[in-house]
JSON list of C-alpha atoms in Angstrom, two decimals:
[
{"chain": "D", "resi": 1, "resn": "UNK", "atom": "CA", "xyz": [38.28, 9.88, -22.63]},
{"chain": "D", "resi": 2, "resn": "UNK", "atom": "CA", "xyz": [37.35, 10.16, -19.01]},
{"chain": "D", "resi": 3, "resn": "UNK", "atom": "CA", "xyz": [36.75, 12.96, -16.57]},
{"chain": "D", "resi": 4, "resn": "UNK", "atom": "CA", "xyz": [35.44, 13.45, -13.09]},
{"chain": "D", "resi": 5, "resn": "UNK", "atom": "CA", "xyz": [33.71, 16.51, -11.69]},
{"chain": "D", "resi": 6, "resn": "UNK", "atom": "CA", "xyz": [33.27, 17.01, -7.94]},
{"chain": "D", "resi": 7, "resn": "UNK", "atom": "CA", "xyz": [31.31, 19.59, -5.95]},
{"chain": "D", "resi": 8, "resn": "UNK", "atom": "CA", "xyz": [31.73, 19.51, -2.15]},
{"chain": "D", "resi": 9, "resn": "UNK", "atom": "CA", "xyz": [29.09, 21.55, -0.37]},
{"chain": "D", "resi": 10, "resn": "UNK", "atom": "CA", "xyz": [30.91, 23.99, 1.91]},
{"chain": "D", "resi": 11, "resn": "UNK", "atom": "CA", "xyz": [28.06, 25.81, 3.68]},
{"chain": "D", "resi": 12, "resn": "UNK", "atom": "CA", "xyz": [25.70, 24.71, 6.43]},
{"chain": "D", "resi": 13, "resn": "UNK", "atom": "CA", "xyz": [24.41, 21.71, 4.51]},
{"chain": "D", "resi": 14, "resn": "UNK", "atom": "CA", "xyz": [26.16, 18.31, 4.16]},
{"chain": "D", "resi": 15, "resn": "UNK", "atom": "CA", "xyz": [29.01, 17.86, 1.71]},
{"chain": "D", "resi": 16, "resn": "UNK", "atom": "CA", "xyz": [28.07, 17.60, -1.96]},
{"chain": "D", "resi": 17, "resn": "UNK", "atom": "CA", "xyz": [30.26, 16.17, -4.67]},
{"chain": "D", "resi": 18, "resn": "UNK", "atom": "CA", "xyz": [29.82, 16.34, -8.40]},
{"chain": "D", "resi": 19, "resn": "UNK", "atom": "CA", "xyz": [31.75, 13.57, -10.12]},
{"chain": "D", "resi": 20, "resn": "UNK", "atom": "CA", "xyz": [32.02, 13.47, -13.88]},
{"chain": "D", "resi": 21, "resn": "UNK", "atom": "CA", "xyz": [33.60, 10.56, -15.70]},
{"chain": "D", "resi": 22, "resn": "UNK", "atom": "CA", "xyz": [33.76, 10.91, -19.48]},
{"chain": "D", "resi": 23, "resn": "UNK", "atom": "CA", "xyz": [32.30, 8.15, -21.53]},
{"chain": "D", "resi": 24, "resn": "UNK", "atom": "CA", "xyz": [34.72, 5.81, -23.28]},
{"chain": "D", "resi": 25, "resn": "UNK", "atom": "CA", "xyz": [33.98, 7.39, -26.59]},
{"chain": "D", "resi": 26, "resn": "UNK", "atom": "CA", "xyz": [36.83, 8.05, -28.97]},
{"chain": "D", "resi": 27, "resn": "UNK", "atom": "CA", "xyz": [36.11, 11.77, -29.33]},
{"chain": "D", "resi": 28, "resn": "UNK", "atom": "CA", "xyz": [35.10, 12.35, -25.74]},
{"chain": "D", "resi": 29, "resn": "UNK", "atom": "CA", "xyz": [36.66, 15.10, -23.70]},
{"chain": "D", "resi": 30, "resn": "UNK", "atom": "CA", "xyz": [39.34, 16.85, -25.59]},
{"chain": "D", "resi": 31, "resn": "UNK", "atom": "CA", "xyz": [39.83, 20.40, -24.49]},
{"chain": "D", "resi": 32, "resn": "UNK", "atom": "CA", "xyz": [41.40, 22.61, -27.05]},
{"chain": "D", "resi": 33, "resn": "UNK", "atom": "CA", "xyz": [44.00, 25.03, -25.86]},
{"chain": "D", "resi": 34, "resn": "UNK", "atom": "CA", "xyz": [42.49, 28.30, -24.95]},
{"chain": "D", "resi": 35, "resn": "UNK", "atom": "CA", "xyz": [42.64, 30.25, -28.17]},
{"chain": "D", "resi": 36, "resn": "UNK", "atom": "CA", "xyz": [43.29, 33.96, -28.32]},
{"chain": "D", "resi": 37, "resn": "UNK", "atom": "CA", "xyz": [40.70, 36.13, -30.02]},
{"chain": "D", "resi": 38, "resn": "UNK", "atom": "CA", "xyz": [41.85, 37.86, -33.17]},
{"chain": "D", "resi": 39, "resn": "UNK", "atom": "CA", "xyz": [38.91, 40.27, -33.07]},
{"chain": "D", "resi": 40, "resn": "UNK", "atom": "CA", "xyz": [38.75, 43.29, -30.80]},
{"chain": "D", "resi": 41, "resn": "UNK", "atom": "CA", "xyz": [36.94, 41.47, -28.00]},
{"chain": "D", "resi": 42, "resn": "UNK", "atom": "CA", "xyz": [37.55, 41.32, -24.29]},
{"chain": "D", "resi": 43, "resn": "UNK", "atom": "CA", "xyz": [39.73, 38.59, -22.86]},
{"chain": "D", "resi": 44, "resn": "UNK", "atom": "CA", "xyz": [38.03, 35.76, -21.00]},
{"chain": "D", "resi": 45, "resn": "UNK", "atom": "CA", "xyz": [38.93, 37.29, -17.62]},
{"chain": "D", "resi": 46, "resn": "UNK", "atom": "CA", "xyz": [37.79, 40.77, -18.67]},
{"chain": "D", "resi": 47, "resn": "UNK", "atom": "CA", "xyz": [34.51, 39.46, -20.03]},
{"chain": "D", "resi": 48, "resn": "UNK", "atom": "CA", "xyz": [33.98, 37.48, -16.85]},
{"chain": "D", "resi": 49, "resn": "UNK", "atom": "CA", "xyz": [34.63, 40.57, -14.73]},
{"chain": "D", "resi": 50, "resn": "UNK", "atom": "CA", "xyz": [32.21, 42.59, -16.85]},
{"chain": "D", "resi": 51, "resn": "UNK", "atom": "CA", "xyz": [29.50, 39.99, -16.35]},
{"chain": "D", "resi": 52, "resn": "UNK", "atom": "CA", "xyz": [30.11, 39.72, -12.61]},
{"chain": "D", "resi": 53, "resn": "UNK", "atom": "CA", "xyz": [29.67, 43.49, -12.29]},
{"chain": "D", "resi": 54, "resn": "UNK", "atom": "CA", "xyz": [26.46, 43.26, -14.29]},
{"chain": "D", "resi": 55, "resn": "UNK", "atom": "CA", "xyz": [25.15, 40.45, -12.06]},
{"chain": "D", "resi": 56, "resn": "UNK", "atom": "CA", "xyz": [25.50, 42.61, -9.00]},
{"chain": "D", "resi": 57, "resn": "UNK", "atom": "CA", "xyz": [23.34, 45.31, -10.58]},
{"chain": "D", "resi": 58, "resn": "UNK", "atom": "CA", "xyz": [20.26, 43.17, -11.03]},
{"chain": "D", "resi": 59, "resn": "UNK", "atom": "CA", "xyz": [20.68, 40.55, -8.30]},
{"chain": "D", "resi": 60, "resn": "UNK", "atom": "CA", "xyz": [18.47, 42.43, -5.85]},
{"chain": "D", "resi": 61, "resn": "UNK", "atom": "CA", "xyz": [15.47, 42.21, -8.16]},
{"chain": "D", "resi": 62, "resn": "UNK", "atom": "CA", "xyz": [15.75, 38.46, -8.47]},
{"chain": "D", "resi": 63, "resn": "UNK", "atom": "CA", "xyz": [14.15, 37.81, -5.12]},
{"chain": "D", "resi": 64, "resn": "UNK", "atom": "CA", "xyz": [10.87, 39.45, -6.05]},
{"chain": "D", "resi": 65, "resn": "UNK", "atom": "CA", "xyz": [10.23, 37.17, -9.03]},
{"chain": "D", "resi": 66, "resn": "UNK", "atom": "CA", "xyz": [7.21, 34.84, -8.65]},
{"chain": "D", "resi": 67, "resn": "UNK", "atom": "CA", "xyz": [7.93, 31.13, -8.36]},
{"chain": "D", "resi": 68, "resn": "UNK", "atom": "CA", "xyz": [6.11, 29.02, -10.99]},
{"chain": "D", "resi": 69, "resn": "UNK", "atom": "CA", "xyz": [3.82, 26.23, -9.78]},
{"chain": "D", "resi": 70, "resn": "UNK", "atom": "CA", "xyz": [4.25, 23.86, -12.73]},
{"chain": "D", "resi": 71, "resn": "UNK", "atom": "CA", "xyz": [7.82, 22.78, -11.86]},
{"chain": "D", "resi": 72, "resn": "UNK", "atom": "CA", "xyz": [9.30, 21.13, -8.73]},
{"chain": "D", "resi": 73, "resn": "UNK", "atom": "CA", "xyz": [9.79, 23.82, -6.10]},
{"chain": "D", "resi": 74, "resn": "UNK", "atom": "CA", "xyz": [12.92, 24.21, -4.04]},
{"chain": "D", "resi": 75, "resn": "UNK", "atom": "CA", "xyz": [12.03, 25.32, -0.53]},
{"chain": "D", "resi": 76, "resn": "UNK", "atom": "CA", "xyz": [15.49, 25.27, 1.03]},
{"chain": "D", "resi": 77, "resn": "UNK", "atom": "CA", "xyz": [15.63, 28.24, 3.39]},
{"chain": "D", "resi": 78, "resn": "UNK", "atom": "CA", "xyz": [19.40, 28.77, 3.23]},
{"chain": "D", "resi": 79, "resn": "UNK", "atom": "CA", "xyz": [21.82, 29.36, 0.41]},
{"chain": "D", "resi": 80, "resn": "UNK", "atom": "CA", "xyz": [24.39, 26.67, -0.32]},
{"chain": "D", "resi": 81, "resn": "UNK", "atom": "CA", "xyz": [28.00, 26.99, -1.36]},
{"chain": "D", "resi": 82, "resn": "UNK", "atom": "CA", "xyz": [29.58, 24.24, -3.43]},
{"chain": "D", "resi": 83, "resn": "UNK", "atom": "CA", "xyz": [33.12, 23.46, -4.40]},
{"chain": "D", "resi": 84, "resn": "UNK", "atom": "CA", "xyz": [33.35, 22.08, -7.93]},
{"chain": "D", "resi": 85, "resn": "UNK", "atom": "CA", "xyz": [36.15, 19.83, -9.15]},
{"chain": "D", "resi": 86, "resn": "UNK", "atom": "CA", "xyz": [36.48, 18.71, -12.76]},
{"chain": "D", "resi": 87, "resn": "UNK", "atom": "CA", "xyz": [38.96, 15.89, -13.37]},
{"chain": "D", "resi": 88, "resn": "UNK", "atom": "CA", "xyz": [40.03, 15.01, -16.91]},
{"chain": "D", "resi": 89, "resn": "UNK", "atom": "CA", "xyz": [41.15, 11.43, -17.58]},
{"chain": "D", "resi": 90, "resn": "UNK", "atom": "CA", "xyz": [41.80, 11.56, -21.31]},
{"chain": "D", "resi": 91, "resn": "UNK", "atom": "CA", "xyz": [44.96, 9.59, -21.99]},
{"chain": "D", "resi": 92, "resn": "UNK", "atom": "CA", "xyz": [46.50, 8.27, -25.18]},
{"chain": "D", "resi": 93, "resn": "UNK", "atom": "CA", "xyz": [46.73, 4.78, -23.67]},
{"chain": "D", "resi": 94, "resn": "UNK", "atom": "CA", "xyz": [43.01, 4.64, -22.90]},
{"chain": "D", "resi": 95, "resn": "UNK", "atom": "CA", "xyz": [41.80, 6.53, -26.01]},
{"chain": "D", "resi": 96, "resn": "UNK", "atom": "CA", "xyz": [44.42, 6.08, -28.74]},
{"chain": "D", "resi": 97, "resn": "UNK", "atom": "CA", "xyz": [42.22, 6.79, -31.78]},
{"chain": "D", "resi": 98, "resn": "UNK", "atom": "CA", "xyz": [43.53, 9.98, -33.42]},
{"chain": "D", "resi": 99, "resn": "UNK", "atom": "CA", "xyz": [44.77, 11.20, -30.04]},
{"chain": "D", "resi": 100, "resn": "UNK", "atom": "CA", "xyz": [46.19, 14.71, -30.63]},
{"chain": "D", "resi": 101, "resn": "UNK", "atom": "CA", "xyz": [49.75, 14.98, -29.40]},
{"chain": "D", "resi": 102, "resn": "UNK", "atom": "CA", "xyz": [50.78, 18.39, -30.80]},
{"chain": "D", "resi": 103, "resn": "UNK", "atom": "CA", "xyz": [49.53, 21.64, -32.42]},
{"chain": "D", "resi": 104, "resn": "UNK", "atom": "CA", "xyz": [47.83, 21.57, -29.92]},
{"chain": "D", "resi": 105, "resn": "UNK", "atom": "CA", "xyz": [47.93, 18.46, -27.75]},
{"chain": "D", "resi": 106, "resn": "UNK", "atom": "CA", "xyz": [44.84, 17.08, -26.00]},
{"chain": "D", "resi": 107, "resn": "UNK", "atom": "CA", "xyz": [43.51, 19.36, -23.27]},
{"chain": "D", "resi": 108, "resn": "UNK", "atom": "CA", "xyz": [40.41, 20.96, -21.72]},
{"chain": "D", "resi": 109, "resn": "UNK", "atom": "CA", "xyz": [39.29, 24.56, -22.07]},
{"chain": "D", "resi": 110, "resn": "UNK", "atom": "CA", "xyz": [38.15, 26.87, -19.29]},
{"chain": "D", "resi": 111, "resn": "UNK", "atom": "CA", "xyz": [34.88, 25.82, -17.71]},
{"chain": "D", "resi": 112, "resn": "UNK", "atom": "CA", "xyz": [32.06, 28.36, -17.97]},
{"chain": "D", "resi": 113, "resn": "UNK", "atom": "CA", "xyz": [28.95, 27.80, -15.87]},
{"chain": "D", "resi": 114, "resn": "UNK", "atom": "CA", "xyz": [25.87, 29.53, -14.53]},
{"chain": "D", "resi": 115, "resn": "UNK", "atom": "CA", "xyz": [23.50, 29.05, -11.62]},
{"chain": "D", "resi": 116, "resn": "UNK", "atom": "CA", "xyz": [19.98, 29.78, -12.75]},
{"chain": "D", "resi": 117, "resn": "UNK", "atom": "CA", "xyz": [16.24, 29.14, -12.54]},
{"chain": "D", "resi": 118, "resn": "UNK", "atom": "CA", "xyz": [14.28, 26.45, -14.38]},
{"chain": "D", "resi": 119, "resn": "UNK", "atom": "CA", "xyz": [13.45, 28.72, -17.33]},
{"chain": "D", "resi": 120, "resn": "UNK", "atom": "CA", "xyz": [17.01, 29.27, -18.57]},
{"chain": "D", "resi": 121, "resn": "UNK", "atom": "CA", "xyz": [19.23, 27.03, -20.69]},
{"chain": "D", "resi": 122, "resn": "UNK", "atom": "CA", "xyz": [22.82, 27.73, -21.63]},
{"chain": "D", "resi": 123, "resn": "UNK", "atom": "CA", "xyz": [22.55, 24.89, -24.15]},
{"chain": "D", "resi": 124, "resn": "UNK", "atom": "CA", "xyz": [20.25, 21.90, -24.77]},
{"chain": "D", "resi": 125, "resn": "UNK", "atom": "CA", "xyz": [20.67, 18.59, -26.52]},
{"chain": "D", "resi": 126, "resn": "UNK", "atom": "CA", "xyz": [18.63, 18.35, -29.76]},
{"chain": "D", "resi": 127, "resn": "UNK", "atom": "CA", "xyz": [18.34, 22.15, -29.94]},
{"chain": "D", "resi": 128, "resn": "UNK", "atom": "CA", "xyz": [20.35, 24.61, -32.03]},
{"chain": "D", "resi": 129, "resn": "UNK", "atom": "CA", "xyz": [23.44, 26.08, -30.42]},
{"chain": "D", "resi": 130, "resn": "UNK", "atom": "CA", "xyz": [23.37, 29.82, -29.78]},
{"chain": "D", "resi": 131, "resn": "UNK", "atom": "CA", "xyz": [26.02, 32.05, -31.33]},
{"chain": "D", "resi": 132, "resn": "UNK", "atom": "CA", "xyz": [27.76, 32.15, -27.96]},
{"chain": "D", "resi": 133, "resn": "UNK", "atom": "CA", "xyz": [27.90, 28.36, -27.64]},
{"chain": "D", "resi": 134, "resn": "UNK", "atom": "CA", "xyz": [29.09, 28.11, -31.26]},
{"chain": "D", "resi": 135, "resn": "UNK", "atom": "CA", "xyz": [31.96, 30.54, -30.73]},
{"chain": "D", "resi": 136, "resn": "UNK", "atom": "CA", "xyz": [33.00, 28.89, -27.50]},
{"chain": "D", "resi": 137, "resn": "UNK", "atom": "CA", "xyz": [32.78, 25.33, -28.87]},
{"chain": "D", "resi": 138, "resn": "UNK", "atom": "CA", "xyz": [34.68, 26.20, -32.05]},
{"chain": "D", "resi": 139, "resn": "UNK", "atom": "CA", "xyz": [37.23, 28.79, -30.90]},
{"chain": "D", "resi": 140, "resn": "UNK", "atom": "CA", "xyz": [37.15, 29.04, -27.13]},
{"chain": "D", "resi": 141, "resn": "UNK", "atom": "CA", "xyz": [35.89, 32.64, -27.37]},
{"chain": "D", "resi": 142, "resn": "UNK", "atom": "CA", "xyz": [33.73, 33.59, -24.37]},
{"chain": "D", "resi": 143, "resn": "UNK", "atom": "CA", "xyz": [32.51, 37.12, -25.08]},
{"chain": "D", "resi": 144, "resn": "UNK", "atom": "CA", "xyz": [29.27, 36.26, -26.92]},
{"chain": "D", "resi": 145, "resn": "UNK", "atom": "CA", "xyz": [28.16, 33.59, -24.48]},
{"chain": "D", "resi": 146, "resn": "UNK", "atom": "CA", "xyz": [28.77, 36.10, -21.68]},
{"chain": "D", "resi": 147, "resn": "UNK", "atom": "CA", "xyz": [26.53, 38.59, -23.45]},
{"chain": "D", "resi": 148, "resn": "UNK", "atom": "CA", "xyz": [23.82, 35.94, -23.78]},
{"chain": "D", "resi": 149, "resn": "UNK", "atom": "CA", "xyz": [23.98, 35.20, -20.05]},
{"chain": "D", "resi": 150, "resn": "UNK", "atom": "CA", "xyz": [23.79, 38.91, -19.29]},
{"chain": "D", "resi": 151, "resn": "UNK", "atom": "CA", "xyz": [20.75, 39.35, -21.56]},
{"chain": "D", "resi": 152, "resn": "UNK", "atom": "CA", "xyz": [18.93, 36.45, -19.91]},
{"chain": "D", "resi": 153, "resn": "UNK", "atom": "CA", "xyz": [19.63, 37.89, -16.48]},
{"chain": "D", "resi": 154, "resn": "UNK", "atom": "CA", "xyz": [18.33, 41.32, -17.43]},
{"chain": "D", "resi": 155, "resn": "UNK", "atom": "CA", "xyz": [15.31, 40.11, -19.42]},
{"chain": "D", "resi": 156, "resn": "UNK", "atom": "CA", "xyz": [13.83, 37.35, -17.25]},
{"chain": "D", "resi": 157, "resn": "UNK", "atom": "CA", "xyz": [16.09, 37.46, -14.18]},
{"chain": "D", "resi": 158, "resn": "UNK", "atom": "CA", "xyz": [16.76, 33.77, -14.65]},
{"chain": "D", "resi": 159, "resn": "UNK", "atom": "CA", "xyz": [20.50, 33.85, -13.95]},
{"chain": "D", "resi": 160, "resn": "UNK", "atom": "CA", "xyz": [21.81, 34.21, -10.40]},
{"chain": "D", "resi": 161, "resn": "UNK", "atom": "CA", "xyz": [25.53, 34.05, -11.03]},
{"chain": "D", "resi": 162, "resn": "UNK", "atom": "CA", "xyz": [28.34, 32.65, -13.12]},
{"chain": "D", "resi": 163, "resn": "UNK", "atom": "CA", "xyz": [31.31, 30.46, -12.36]},
{"chain": "D", "resi": 164, "resn": "UNK", "atom": "CA", "xyz": [34.50, 29.61, -14.15]},
{"chain": "D", "resi": 165, "resn": "UNK", "atom": "CA", "xyz": [37.48, 27.34, -13.70]},
{"chain": "D", "resi": 166, "resn": "UNK", "atom": "CA", "xyz": [40.87, 27.50, -15.43]},
{"chain": "D", "resi": 167, "resn": "UNK", "atom": "CA", "xyz": [41.75, 25.25, -18.36]},
{"chain": "D", "resi": 168, "resn": "UNK", "atom": "CA", "xyz": [43.39, 21.85, -17.89]},
{"chain": "D", "resi": 169, "resn": "UNK", "atom": "CA", "xyz": [46.53, 21.96, -20.03]},
{"chain": "D", "resi": 170, "resn": "UNK", "atom": "CA", "xyz": [46.58, 18.28, -20.91]},
{"chain": "D", "resi": 171, "resn": "UNK", "atom": "CA", "xyz": [44.20, 15.37, -21.27]},
{"chain": "D", "resi": 172, "resn": "UNK", "atom": "CA", "xyz": [44.51, 14.61, -17.57]},
{"chain": "D", "resi": 173, "resn": "UNK", "atom": "CA", "xyz": [44.29, 17.03, -14.69]},
{"chain": "D", "resi": 174, "resn": "UNK", "atom": "CA", "xyz": [41.84, 18.96, -12.55]},
{"chain": "D", "resi": 175, "resn": "UNK", "atom": "CA", "xyz": [40.14, 22.34, -12.41]},
{"chain": "D", "resi": 176, "resn": "UNK", "atom": "CA", "xyz": [38.37, 23.76, -9.36]},
{"chain": "D", "resi": 177, "resn": "UNK", "atom": "CA", "xyz": [35.99, 26.57, -8.48]},
{"chain": "D", "resi": 178, "resn": "UNK", "atom": "CA", "xyz": [33.33, 27.51, -5.94]},
{"chain": "D", "resi": 179, "resn": "UNK", "atom": "CA", "xyz": [29.81, 28.82, -6.43]},
{"chain": "D", "resi": 180, "resn": "UNK", "atom": "CA", "xyz": [26.60, 29.60, -4.54]},
{"chain": "D", "resi": 181, "resn": "UNK", "atom": "CA", "xyz": [22.98, 28.63, -5.14]},
{"chain": "D", "resi": 182, "resn": "UNK", "atom": "CA", "xyz": [19.68, 29.42, -3.46]},
{"chain": "D", "resi": 183, "resn": "UNK", "atom": "CA", "xyz": [16.09, 28.25, -3.79]},
{"chain": "D", "resi": 184, "resn": "UNK", "atom": "CA", "xyz": [15.00, 30.57, -6.61]},
{"chain": "D", "resi": 185, "resn": "UNK", "atom": "CA", "xyz": [18.05, 29.63, -8.69]},
{"chain": "D", "resi": 186, "resn": "UNK", "atom": "CA", "xyz": [18.94, 26.07, -7.79]},
{"chain": "D", "resi": 187, "resn": "UNK", "atom": "CA", "xyz": [20.04, 24.85, -11.24]},
{"chain": "D", "resi": 188, "resn": "UNK", "atom": "CA", "xyz": [23.57, 24.51, -12.58]},
{"chain": "D", "resi": 189, "resn": "UNK", "atom": "CA", "xyz": [24.68, 24.44, -16.23]},
{"chain": "D", "resi": 190, "resn": "UNK", "atom": "CA", "xyz": [28.20, 24.52, -17.64]},
{"chain": "D", "resi": 191, "resn": "UNK", "atom": "CA", "xyz": [30.27, 23.87, -20.75]},
{"chain": "D", "resi": 192, "resn": "UNK", "atom": "CA", "xyz": [33.88, 22.81, -21.35]},
{"chain": "D", "resi": 193, "resn": "UNK", "atom": "CA", "xyz": [35.39, 22.76, -24.80]},
{"chain": "D", "resi": 194, "resn": "UNK", "atom": "CA", "xyz": [37.24, 19.71, -26.11]},
{"chain": "D", "resi": 195, "resn": "UNK", "atom": "CA", "xyz": [40.58, 20.93, -27.43]},
{"chain": "D", "resi": 196, "resn": "UNK", "atom": "CA", "xyz": [41.45, 20.57, -30.21]},
{"chain": "D", "resi": 197, "resn": "UNK", "atom": "CA", "xyz": [38.18, 19.82, -31.99]},
{"chain": "D", "resi": 198, "resn": "UNK", "atom": "CA", "xyz": [35.89, 21.26, -34.68]},
{"chain": "D", "resi": 199, "resn": "UNK", "atom": "CA", "xyz": [33.01, 22.10, -32.30]},
{"chain": "D", "resi": 200, "resn": "UNK", "atom": "CA", "xyz": [32.96, 19.41, -29.63]},
{"chain": "D", "resi": 201, "resn": "UNK", "atom": "CA", "xyz": [32.34, 19.96, -25.93]},
{"chain": "D", "resi": 202, "resn": "UNK", "atom": "CA", "xyz": [31.17, 18.37, -22.71]},
{"chain": "D", "resi": 203, "resn": "UNK", "atom": "CA", "xyz": [28.90, 19.85, -20.07]},
{"chain": "D", "resi": 204, "resn": "UNK", "atom": "CA", "xyz": [25.65, 19.68, -18.19]},
{"chain": "D", "resi": 205, "resn": "UNK", "atom": "CA", "xyz": [22.27, 21.29, -18.80]},
{"chain": "D", "resi": 206, "resn": "UNK", "atom": "CA", "xyz": [20.07, 22.36, -15.88]},
{"chain": "D", "resi": 207, "resn": "UNK", "atom": "CA", "xyz": [21.13, 20.06, -13.06]},
{"chain": "D", "resi": 208, "resn": "UNK", "atom": "CA", "xyz": [18.92, 20.80, -10.06]},
{"chain": "D", "resi": 209, "resn": "UNK", "atom": "CA", "xyz": [20.98, 20.82, -6.86]},
{"chain": "D", "resi": 210, "resn": "UNK", "atom": "CA", "xyz": [17.93, 21.12, -4.63]},
{"chain": "D", "resi": 211, "resn": "UNK", "atom": "CA", "xyz": [15.75, 18.27, -3.40]},
{"chain": "D", "resi": 212, "resn": "UNK", "atom": "CA", "xyz": [12.60, 19.68, -1.85]},
{"chain": "D", "resi": 213, "resn": "UNK", "atom": "CA", "xyz": [13.62, 21.56, 1.30]},
{"chain": "D", "resi": 214, "resn": "UNK", "atom": "CA", "xyz": [17.30, 20.62, 1.33]},
{"chain": "D", "resi": 215, "resn": "UNK", "atom": "CA", "xyz": [20.37, 20.65, -0.89]},
{"chain": "D", "resi": 216, "resn": "UNK", "atom": "CA", "xyz": [21.68, 17.45, -2.43]},
{"chain": "D", "resi": 217, "resn": "UNK", "atom": "CA", "xyz": [24.68, 15.98, -0.68]},
{"chain": "D", "resi": 218, "resn": "UNK", "atom": "CA", "xyz": [26.24, 14.17, -3.62]},
{"chain": "D", "resi": 219, "resn": "UNK", "atom": "CA", "xyz": [25.68, 14.01, -7.37]},
{"chain": "D", "resi": 220, "resn": "UNK", "atom": "CA", "xyz": [27.70, 11.90, -9.81]},
{"chain": "D", "resi": 221, "resn": "UNK", "atom": "CA", "xyz": [27.45, 12.54, -13.54]},
{"chain": "D", "resi": 222, "resn": "UNK", "atom": "CA", "xyz": [29.10, 10.87, -16.48]},
{"chain": "D", "resi": 223, "resn": "UNK", "atom": "CA", "xyz": [29.83, 13.45, -19.14]},
{"chain": "D", "resi": 224, "resn": "UNK", "atom": "CA", "xyz": [29.44, 12.61, -22.81]},
{"chain": "D", "resi": 225, "resn": "UNK", "atom": "CA", "xyz": [30.90, 14.48, -25.79]},
{"chain": "D", "resi": 226, "resn": "UNK", "atom": "CA", "xyz": [28.54, 16.70, -27.76]},
{"chain": "D", "resi": 227, "resn": "UNK", "atom": "CA", "xyz": [28.77, 18.10, -31.27]},
{"chain": "D", "resi": 228, "resn": "UNK", "atom": "CA", "xyz": [27.56, 21.71, -31.41]},
{"chain": "D", "resi": 229, "resn": "UNK", "atom": "CA", "xyz": [26.29, 21.20, -34.97]},
{"chain": "D", "resi": 230, "resn": "UNK", "atom": "CA", "xyz": [28.15, 24.20, -36.37]},
{"chain": "D", "resi": 231, "resn": "UNK", "atom": "CA", "xyz": [31.32, 22.67, -37.87]},
{"chain": "D", "resi": 232, "resn": "UNK", "atom": "CA", "xyz": [31.59, 19.57, -40.07]},
{"chain": "D", "resi": 233, "resn": "UNK", "atom": "CA", "xyz": [35.12, 18.44, -39.23]},
{"chain": "D", "resi": 234, "resn": "UNK", "atom": "CA", "xyz": [35.57, 14.71, -38.62]},
{"chain": "D", "resi": 235, "resn": "UNK", "atom": "CA", "xyz": [38.78, 14.64, -36.60]},
{"chain": "D", "resi": 236, "resn": "UNK", "atom": "CA", "xyz": [40.17, 16.57, -33.65]},
{"chain": "D", "resi": 237, "resn": "UNK", "atom": "CA", "xyz": [42.48, 18.67, -35.82]},
{"chain": "D", "resi": 238, "resn": "UNK", "atom": "CA", "xyz": [40.18, 19.17, -38.83]},
{"chain": "D", "resi": 239, "resn": "UNK", "atom": "CA", "xyz": [40.25, 22.63, -40.45]},
{"chain": "D", "resi": 240, "resn": "UNK", "atom": "CA", "xyz": [37.20, 24.84, -40.07]},
{"chain": "D", "resi": 241, "resn": "UNK", "atom": "CA", "xyz": [34.35, 23.67, -42.32]},
{"chain": "D", "resi": 242, "resn": "UNK", "atom": "CA", "xyz": [31.09, 25.40, -41.47]},
{"chain": "D", "resi": 243, "resn": "UNK", "atom": "CA", "xyz": [27.96, 23.23, -41.26]},
{"chain": "D", "resi": 244, "resn": "UNK", "atom": "CA", "xyz": [25.28, 24.66, -43.58]},
{"chain": "D", "resi": 245, "resn": "UNK", "atom": "CA", "xyz": [22.51, 24.51, -42.61]},
{"chain": "D", "resi": 246, "resn": "UNK", "atom": "CA", "xyz": [23.33, 24.36, -38.93]},
{"chain": "D", "resi": 247, "resn": "UNK", "atom": "CA", "xyz": [22.56, 21.07, -37.18]},
{"chain": "D", "resi": 248, "resn": "UNK", "atom": "CA", "xyz": [21.20, 20.56, -33.68]},
{"chain": "D", "resi": 249, "resn": "UNK", "atom": "CA", "xyz": [23.41, 19.77, -30.71]},
{"chain": "D", "resi": 250, "resn": "UNK", "atom": "CA", "xyz": [23.84, 16.00, -30.53]},
{"chain": "D", "resi": 251, "resn": "UNK", "atom": "CA", "xyz": [25.98, 13.46, -28.71]}
]
């Protein structure tokens, strides 16, 4: 499966592109169709709106936080706005092994991302997935991961903002969004669910868009499929089979 993610910088700095090409791995990027929540939870758009409102309430306090001296410092004086493009290239011809063609067919979920400081992680390889990551990777439910982002922002003021992009209804296609970063919160993390799948996803953890006193012009990443370690299904369309005890996130 293959995908490409592009971020053009659209502020005062040079253009920046984020390109993501999925690895040629048989279970690579397969977004599951966005699944509706059977519980009494907010919709993805409602949860996103709730979190955006919350962000505005604590954003002012972010600027007074001390900058640690044990990590590379970003000294860029201006904020930067990026345009992100995710391109899925998951075709049956290129990746025929157990390629899902119905109920549901191969596709990509909504993209959920955050801009943040060095001390926050939405998810990490070789660590246990949070409840929010588990629910999103297994079911496409966003409410819990939104709550986790909100808690991190309120507790340690590590999150500057969130971003989202609409699902790609098919193995191939693109999703786009724009976001802003500044020196105190120069990192980007995001997650996209492979659909259908037991608990598989692609994404990036803590990509620093700053290089000293300026913003990076171009970054190219190859995305690899990850197993959230919460479901033990072996194929894209496997029924739910909880992993007990929970495993760590692994490629």
